[in-house]
PDB file of C-alpha atoms in Angstrom:
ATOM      1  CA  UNK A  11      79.246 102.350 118.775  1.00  0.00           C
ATOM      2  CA  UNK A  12      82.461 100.372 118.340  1.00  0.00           C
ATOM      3  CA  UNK A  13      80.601  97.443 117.693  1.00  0.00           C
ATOM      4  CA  UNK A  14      78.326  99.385 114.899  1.00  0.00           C
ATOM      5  CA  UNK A  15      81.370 100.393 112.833  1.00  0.00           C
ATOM      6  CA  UNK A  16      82.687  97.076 112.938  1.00  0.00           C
ATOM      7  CA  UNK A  17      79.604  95.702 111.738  1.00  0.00           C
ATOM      8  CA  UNK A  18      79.373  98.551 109.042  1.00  0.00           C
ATOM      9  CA  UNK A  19      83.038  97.740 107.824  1.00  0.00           C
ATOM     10  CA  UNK A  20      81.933  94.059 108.059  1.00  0.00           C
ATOM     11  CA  UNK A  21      79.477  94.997 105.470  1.00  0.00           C
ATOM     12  CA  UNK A  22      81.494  97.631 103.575  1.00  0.00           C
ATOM     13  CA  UNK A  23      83.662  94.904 103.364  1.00  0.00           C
ATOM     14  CA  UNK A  24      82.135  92.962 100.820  1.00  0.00           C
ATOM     15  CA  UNK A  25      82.048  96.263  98.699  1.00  0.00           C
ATOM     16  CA  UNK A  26      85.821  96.655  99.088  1.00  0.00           C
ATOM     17  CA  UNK A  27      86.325  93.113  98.000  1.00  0.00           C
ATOM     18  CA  UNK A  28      83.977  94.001  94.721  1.00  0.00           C
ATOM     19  CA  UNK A  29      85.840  97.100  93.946  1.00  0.00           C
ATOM     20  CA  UNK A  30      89.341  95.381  94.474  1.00  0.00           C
ATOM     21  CA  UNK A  31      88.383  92.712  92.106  1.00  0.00           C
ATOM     22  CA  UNK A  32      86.716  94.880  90.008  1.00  0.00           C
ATOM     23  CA  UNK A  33      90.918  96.577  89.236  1.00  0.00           C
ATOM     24  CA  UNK A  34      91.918  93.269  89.245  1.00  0.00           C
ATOM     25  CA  UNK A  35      92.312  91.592  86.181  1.00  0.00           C
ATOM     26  CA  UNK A  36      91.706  87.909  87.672  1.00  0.00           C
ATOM     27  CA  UNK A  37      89.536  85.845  85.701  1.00  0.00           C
ATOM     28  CA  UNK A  38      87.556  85.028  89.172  1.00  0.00           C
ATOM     29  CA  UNK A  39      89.429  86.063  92.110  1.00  0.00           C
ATOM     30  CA  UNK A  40      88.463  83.827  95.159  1.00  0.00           C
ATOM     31  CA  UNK A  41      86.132  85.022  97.639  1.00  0.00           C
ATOM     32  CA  UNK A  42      87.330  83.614 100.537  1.00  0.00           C
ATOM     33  CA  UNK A  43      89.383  83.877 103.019  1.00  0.00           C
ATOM     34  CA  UNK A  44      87.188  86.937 104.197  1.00  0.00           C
ATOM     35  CA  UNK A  45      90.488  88.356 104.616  1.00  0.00           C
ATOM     36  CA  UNK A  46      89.364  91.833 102.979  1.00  0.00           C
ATOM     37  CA  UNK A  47      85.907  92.009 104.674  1.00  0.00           C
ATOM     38  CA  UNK A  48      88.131  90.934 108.058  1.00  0.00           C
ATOM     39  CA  UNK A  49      90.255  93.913 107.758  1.00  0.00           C
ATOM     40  CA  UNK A  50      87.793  96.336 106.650  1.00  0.00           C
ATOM     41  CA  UNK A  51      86.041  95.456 109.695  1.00  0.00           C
ATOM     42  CA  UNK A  52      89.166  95.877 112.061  1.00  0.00           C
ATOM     43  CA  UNK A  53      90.291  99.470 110.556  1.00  0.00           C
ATOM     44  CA  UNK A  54      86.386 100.485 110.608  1.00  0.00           C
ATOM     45  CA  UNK A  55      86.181  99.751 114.379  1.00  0.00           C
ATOM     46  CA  UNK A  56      89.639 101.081 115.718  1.00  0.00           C
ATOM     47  CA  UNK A  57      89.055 103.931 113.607  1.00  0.00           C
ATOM     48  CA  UNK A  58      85.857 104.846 115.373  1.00  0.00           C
ATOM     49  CA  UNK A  59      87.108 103.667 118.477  1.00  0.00           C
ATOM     50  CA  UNK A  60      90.350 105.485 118.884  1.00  0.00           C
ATOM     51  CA  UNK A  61      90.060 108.566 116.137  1.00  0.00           C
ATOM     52  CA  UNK A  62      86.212 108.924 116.551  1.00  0.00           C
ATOM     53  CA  UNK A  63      83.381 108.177 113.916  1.00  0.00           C
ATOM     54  CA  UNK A  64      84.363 111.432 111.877  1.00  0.00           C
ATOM     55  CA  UNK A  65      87.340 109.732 110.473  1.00  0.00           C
ATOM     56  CA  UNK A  66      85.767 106.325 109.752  1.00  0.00           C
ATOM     57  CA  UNK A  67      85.008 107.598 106.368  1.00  0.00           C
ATOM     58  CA  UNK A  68      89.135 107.189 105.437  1.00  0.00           C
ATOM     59  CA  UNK A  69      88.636 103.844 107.076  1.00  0.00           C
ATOM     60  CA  UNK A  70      86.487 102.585 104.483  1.00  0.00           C
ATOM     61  CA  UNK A  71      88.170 104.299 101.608  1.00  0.00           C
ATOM     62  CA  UNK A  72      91.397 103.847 102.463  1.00  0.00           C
ATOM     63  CA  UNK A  73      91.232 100.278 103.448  1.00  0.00           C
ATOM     64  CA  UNK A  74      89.698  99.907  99.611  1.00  0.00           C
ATOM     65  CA  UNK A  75      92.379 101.668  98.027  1.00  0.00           C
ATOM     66  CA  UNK A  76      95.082 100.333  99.850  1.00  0.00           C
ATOM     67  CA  UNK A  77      94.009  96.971  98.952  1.00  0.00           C
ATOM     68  CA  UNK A  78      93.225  97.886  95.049  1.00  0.00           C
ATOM     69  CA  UNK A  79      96.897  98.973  95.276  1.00  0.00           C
ATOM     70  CA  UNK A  80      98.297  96.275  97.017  1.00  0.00           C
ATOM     71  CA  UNK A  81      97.001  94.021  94.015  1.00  0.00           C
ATOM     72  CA  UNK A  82      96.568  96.483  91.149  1.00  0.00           C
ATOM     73  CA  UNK A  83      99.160  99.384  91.672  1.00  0.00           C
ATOM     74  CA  UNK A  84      96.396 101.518  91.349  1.00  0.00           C
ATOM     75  CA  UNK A  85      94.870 104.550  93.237  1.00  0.00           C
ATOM     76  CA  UNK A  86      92.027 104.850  91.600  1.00  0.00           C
ATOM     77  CA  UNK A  87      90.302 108.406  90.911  1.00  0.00           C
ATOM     78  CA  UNK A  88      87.311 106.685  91.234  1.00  0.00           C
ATOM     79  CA  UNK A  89      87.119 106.032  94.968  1.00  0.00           C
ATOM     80  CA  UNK A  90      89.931 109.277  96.077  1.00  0.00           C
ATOM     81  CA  UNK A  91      88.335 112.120  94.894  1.00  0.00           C
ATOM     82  CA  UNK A  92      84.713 111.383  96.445  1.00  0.00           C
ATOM     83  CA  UNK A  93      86.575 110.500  99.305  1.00  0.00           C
ATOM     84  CA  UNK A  94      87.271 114.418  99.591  1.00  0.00           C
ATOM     85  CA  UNK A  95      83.580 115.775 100.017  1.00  0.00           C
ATOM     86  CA  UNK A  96      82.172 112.835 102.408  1.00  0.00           C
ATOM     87  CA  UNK A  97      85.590 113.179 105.145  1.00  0.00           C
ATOM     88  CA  UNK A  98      85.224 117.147 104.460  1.00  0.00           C
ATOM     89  CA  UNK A  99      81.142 116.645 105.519  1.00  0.00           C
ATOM     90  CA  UNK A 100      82.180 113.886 108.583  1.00  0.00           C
ATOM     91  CA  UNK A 101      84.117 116.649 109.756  1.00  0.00           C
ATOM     92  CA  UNK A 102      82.153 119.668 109.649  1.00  0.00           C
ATOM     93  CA  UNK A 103      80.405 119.197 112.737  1.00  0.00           C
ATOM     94  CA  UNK A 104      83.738 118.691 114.645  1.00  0.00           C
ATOM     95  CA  UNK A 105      84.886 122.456 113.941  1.00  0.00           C
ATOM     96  CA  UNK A 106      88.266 120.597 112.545  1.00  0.00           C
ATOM     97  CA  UNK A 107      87.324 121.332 108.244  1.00  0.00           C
ATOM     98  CA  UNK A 108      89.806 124.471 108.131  1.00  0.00           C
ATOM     99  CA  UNK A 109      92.464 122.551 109.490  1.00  0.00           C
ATOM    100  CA  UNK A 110      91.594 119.463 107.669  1.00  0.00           C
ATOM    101  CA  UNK A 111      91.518 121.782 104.034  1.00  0.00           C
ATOM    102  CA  UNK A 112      94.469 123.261 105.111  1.00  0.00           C
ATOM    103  CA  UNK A 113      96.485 119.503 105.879  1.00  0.00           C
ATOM    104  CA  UNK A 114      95.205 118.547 102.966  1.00  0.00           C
ATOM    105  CA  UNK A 115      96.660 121.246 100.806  1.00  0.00           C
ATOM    106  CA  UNK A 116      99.931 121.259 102.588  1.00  0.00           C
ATOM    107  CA  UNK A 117     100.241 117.254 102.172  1.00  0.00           C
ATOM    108  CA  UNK A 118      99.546 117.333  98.774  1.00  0.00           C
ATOM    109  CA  UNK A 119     101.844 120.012  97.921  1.00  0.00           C
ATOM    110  CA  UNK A 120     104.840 118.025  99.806  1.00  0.00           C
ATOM    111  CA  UNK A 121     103.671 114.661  97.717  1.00  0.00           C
ATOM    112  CA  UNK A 122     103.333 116.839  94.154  1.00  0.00           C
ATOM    113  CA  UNK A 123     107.175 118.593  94.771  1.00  0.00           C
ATOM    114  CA  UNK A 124     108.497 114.888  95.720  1.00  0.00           C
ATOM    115  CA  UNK A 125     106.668 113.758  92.578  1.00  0.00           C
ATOM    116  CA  UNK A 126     107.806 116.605  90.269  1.00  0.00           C
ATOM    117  CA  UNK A 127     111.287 115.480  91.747  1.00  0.00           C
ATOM    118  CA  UNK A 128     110.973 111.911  90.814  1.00  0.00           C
ATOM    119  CA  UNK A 129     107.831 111.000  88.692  1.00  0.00           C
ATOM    120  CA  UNK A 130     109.075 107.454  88.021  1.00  0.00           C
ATOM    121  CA  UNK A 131     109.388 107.029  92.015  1.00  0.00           C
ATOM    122  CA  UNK A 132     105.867 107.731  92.458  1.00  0.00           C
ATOM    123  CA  UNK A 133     102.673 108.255  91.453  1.00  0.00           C
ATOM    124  CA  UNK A 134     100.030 110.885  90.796  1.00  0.00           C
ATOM    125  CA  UNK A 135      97.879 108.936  92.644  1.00  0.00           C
ATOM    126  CA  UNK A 136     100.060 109.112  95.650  1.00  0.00           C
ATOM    127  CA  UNK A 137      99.759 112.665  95.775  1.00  0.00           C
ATOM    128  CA  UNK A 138      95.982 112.641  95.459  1.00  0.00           C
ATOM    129  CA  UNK A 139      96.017 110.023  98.157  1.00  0.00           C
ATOM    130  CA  UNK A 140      98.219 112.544 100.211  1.00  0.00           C
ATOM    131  CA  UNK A 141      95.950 115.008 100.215  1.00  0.00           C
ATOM    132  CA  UNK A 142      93.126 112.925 101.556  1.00  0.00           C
ATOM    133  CA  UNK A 143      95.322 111.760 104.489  1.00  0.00           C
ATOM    134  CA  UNK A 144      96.204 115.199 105.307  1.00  0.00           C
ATOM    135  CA  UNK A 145      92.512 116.108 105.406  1.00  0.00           C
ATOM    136  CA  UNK A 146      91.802 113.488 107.534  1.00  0.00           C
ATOM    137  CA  UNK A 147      95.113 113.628 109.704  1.00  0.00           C
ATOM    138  CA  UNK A 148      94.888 117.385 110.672  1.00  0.00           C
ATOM    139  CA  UNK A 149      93.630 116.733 114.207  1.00  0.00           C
ATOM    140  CA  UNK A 150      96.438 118.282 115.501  1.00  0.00           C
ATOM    141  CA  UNK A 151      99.484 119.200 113.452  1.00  0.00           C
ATOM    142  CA  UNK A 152     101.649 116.309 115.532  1.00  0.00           C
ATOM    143  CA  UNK A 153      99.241 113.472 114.170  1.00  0.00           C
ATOM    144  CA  UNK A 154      99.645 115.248 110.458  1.00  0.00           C
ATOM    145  CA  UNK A 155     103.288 115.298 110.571  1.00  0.00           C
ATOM    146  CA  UNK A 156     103.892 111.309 112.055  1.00  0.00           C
ATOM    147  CA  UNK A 157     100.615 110.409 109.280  1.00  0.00           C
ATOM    148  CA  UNK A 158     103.040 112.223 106.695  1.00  0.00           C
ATOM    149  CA  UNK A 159     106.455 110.497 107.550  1.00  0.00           C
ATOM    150  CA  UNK A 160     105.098 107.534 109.010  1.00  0.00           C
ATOM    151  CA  UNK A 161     103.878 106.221 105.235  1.00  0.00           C
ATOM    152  CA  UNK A 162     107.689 107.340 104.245  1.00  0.00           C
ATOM    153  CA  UNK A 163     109.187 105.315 106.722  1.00  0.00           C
ATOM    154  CA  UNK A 164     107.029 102.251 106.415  1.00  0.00           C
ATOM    155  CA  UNK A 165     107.640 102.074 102.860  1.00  0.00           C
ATOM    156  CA  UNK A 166     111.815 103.036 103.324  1.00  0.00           C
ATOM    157  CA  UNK A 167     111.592 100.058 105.677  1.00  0.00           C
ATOM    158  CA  UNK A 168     109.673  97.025 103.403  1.00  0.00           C
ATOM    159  CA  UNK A 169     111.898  98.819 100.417  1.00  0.00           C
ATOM    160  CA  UNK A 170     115.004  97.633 102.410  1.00  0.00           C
ATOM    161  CA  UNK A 171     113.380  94.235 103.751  1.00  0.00           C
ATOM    162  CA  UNK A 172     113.107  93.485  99.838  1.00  0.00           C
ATOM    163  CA  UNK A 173     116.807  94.422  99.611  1.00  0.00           C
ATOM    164  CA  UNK A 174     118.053  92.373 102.489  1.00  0.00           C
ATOM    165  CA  UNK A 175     116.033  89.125 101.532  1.00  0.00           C
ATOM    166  CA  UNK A 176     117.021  89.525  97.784  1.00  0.00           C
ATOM    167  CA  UNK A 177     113.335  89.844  96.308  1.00  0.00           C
ATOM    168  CA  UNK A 178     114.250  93.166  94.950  1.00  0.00           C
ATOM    169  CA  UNK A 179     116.446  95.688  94.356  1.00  0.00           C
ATOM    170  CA  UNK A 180     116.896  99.873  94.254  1.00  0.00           C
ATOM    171  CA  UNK A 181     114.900  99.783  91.237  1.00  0.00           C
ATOM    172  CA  UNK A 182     112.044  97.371  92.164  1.00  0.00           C
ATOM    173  CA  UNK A 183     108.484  98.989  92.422  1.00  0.00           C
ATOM    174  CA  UNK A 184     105.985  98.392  94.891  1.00  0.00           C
ATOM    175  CA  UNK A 185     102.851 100.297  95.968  1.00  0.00           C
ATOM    176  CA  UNK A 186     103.252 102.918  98.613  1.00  0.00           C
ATOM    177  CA  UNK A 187     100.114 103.557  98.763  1.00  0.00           C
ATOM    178  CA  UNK A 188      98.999 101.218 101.390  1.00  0.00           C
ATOM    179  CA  UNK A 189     102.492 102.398 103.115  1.00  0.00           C
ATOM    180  CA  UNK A 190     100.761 105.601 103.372  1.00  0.00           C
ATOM    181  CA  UNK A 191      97.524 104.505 104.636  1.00  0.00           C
ATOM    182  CA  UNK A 192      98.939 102.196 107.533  1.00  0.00           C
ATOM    183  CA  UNK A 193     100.891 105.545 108.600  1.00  0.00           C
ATOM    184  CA  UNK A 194      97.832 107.534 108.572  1.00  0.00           C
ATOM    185  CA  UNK A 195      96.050 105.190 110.304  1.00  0.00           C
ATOM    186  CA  UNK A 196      98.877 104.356 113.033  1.00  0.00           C
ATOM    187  CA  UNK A 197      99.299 108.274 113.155  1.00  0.00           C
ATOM    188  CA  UNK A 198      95.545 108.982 113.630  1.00  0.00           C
ATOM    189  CA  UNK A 199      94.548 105.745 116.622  1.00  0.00           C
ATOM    190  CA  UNK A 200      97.671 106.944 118.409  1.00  0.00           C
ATOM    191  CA  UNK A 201      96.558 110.559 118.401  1.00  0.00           C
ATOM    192  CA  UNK A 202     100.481 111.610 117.452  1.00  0.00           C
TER     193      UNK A 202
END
């Protein structure tokens, strides 16, 4: 099964590349190193392996977005909000959906009061993207609450990495939301 996902990100992989370079306003970005196909791939398989197949689907989503807003500062509406309805079907079968719609709402709500706080500190995309992660992180309320700080602290820590080295400083901005994905996924393989 393992094996199967990996293959599938493989594949997905390409299509992550496409949309990434799609938001990216390269001329002709290079296609190689299969660095994006590589990770796809990775996150795909671990995923499935140590979360289960029902959360594969943020896998493949958020490995796109995170690397659209790694390049692009972009969450793009595009790939978030379908993201909703297929993790909400993947987990249907698993009994887990109330939870899920309830993380999801509670996430989102947490990410639209720190955004109504600070809208130049973050984005409404963030927030969307916080919802999706608490969908998908609602396993058990300990994995949704180190998926929802996790992303914080990842991002608190390369914030003050920039600071240290000199490549930024307090006002510098830099896309949390692959921060927030690498949480989520941390939170969800580790079963937190």
């Amino acid at each position: 099964m393992v094996a199967l996902m990996a293959l599938l990100g493989l594949v997905a992989g390409h299509q992550v590349r496409a949309l990434a370079d799609a938001y990216d306003d390269l001329a002709s970005p290079p296609p190689w190193p299969p660095g994006v196909e590589l990770l796809t791939a990775a996150v795909t398989a671990l995923t499935a392996w140590l979360a289960g197949p029902p959360y594969t689907g943020l896998a493949l989503a958020g490995t796109a977005l995170a690397v659209i807003d790694w390049r692009t500062t972009l969450l793009p509406d595009a790939i978030t909000l379908p993201a909703y309805p297929i993790i909400a079907l993947t987990l249907l079968p698993t009994g887990e959906l109330p939870r899920a719609l309830l993380g999801a709402a509670a996430l989102a709500a947490v990410y639209g009061l720190l955004w109504f706080a600070r809208p130049a500190a973050m984005g409404l995309g963030d927030v969307k993207l916080a919802g999706l992660i608490g969908m998908a992180a609602a396993m058990s309320w300990q994995t949704w609450v180190a998926a929802a700080f996790a992303g914080q602290l990842l991002g608190a820590l390369y914030a003050v990495a920039l600071l240290l080295t000199g490549r930024g400083d307090r006002h510098t901005q830099f896309p949390f939301g692959p921060f927030m994905l690498l949480g989520a996924f941390v939170a969800l393989c580790l079963g937190w």
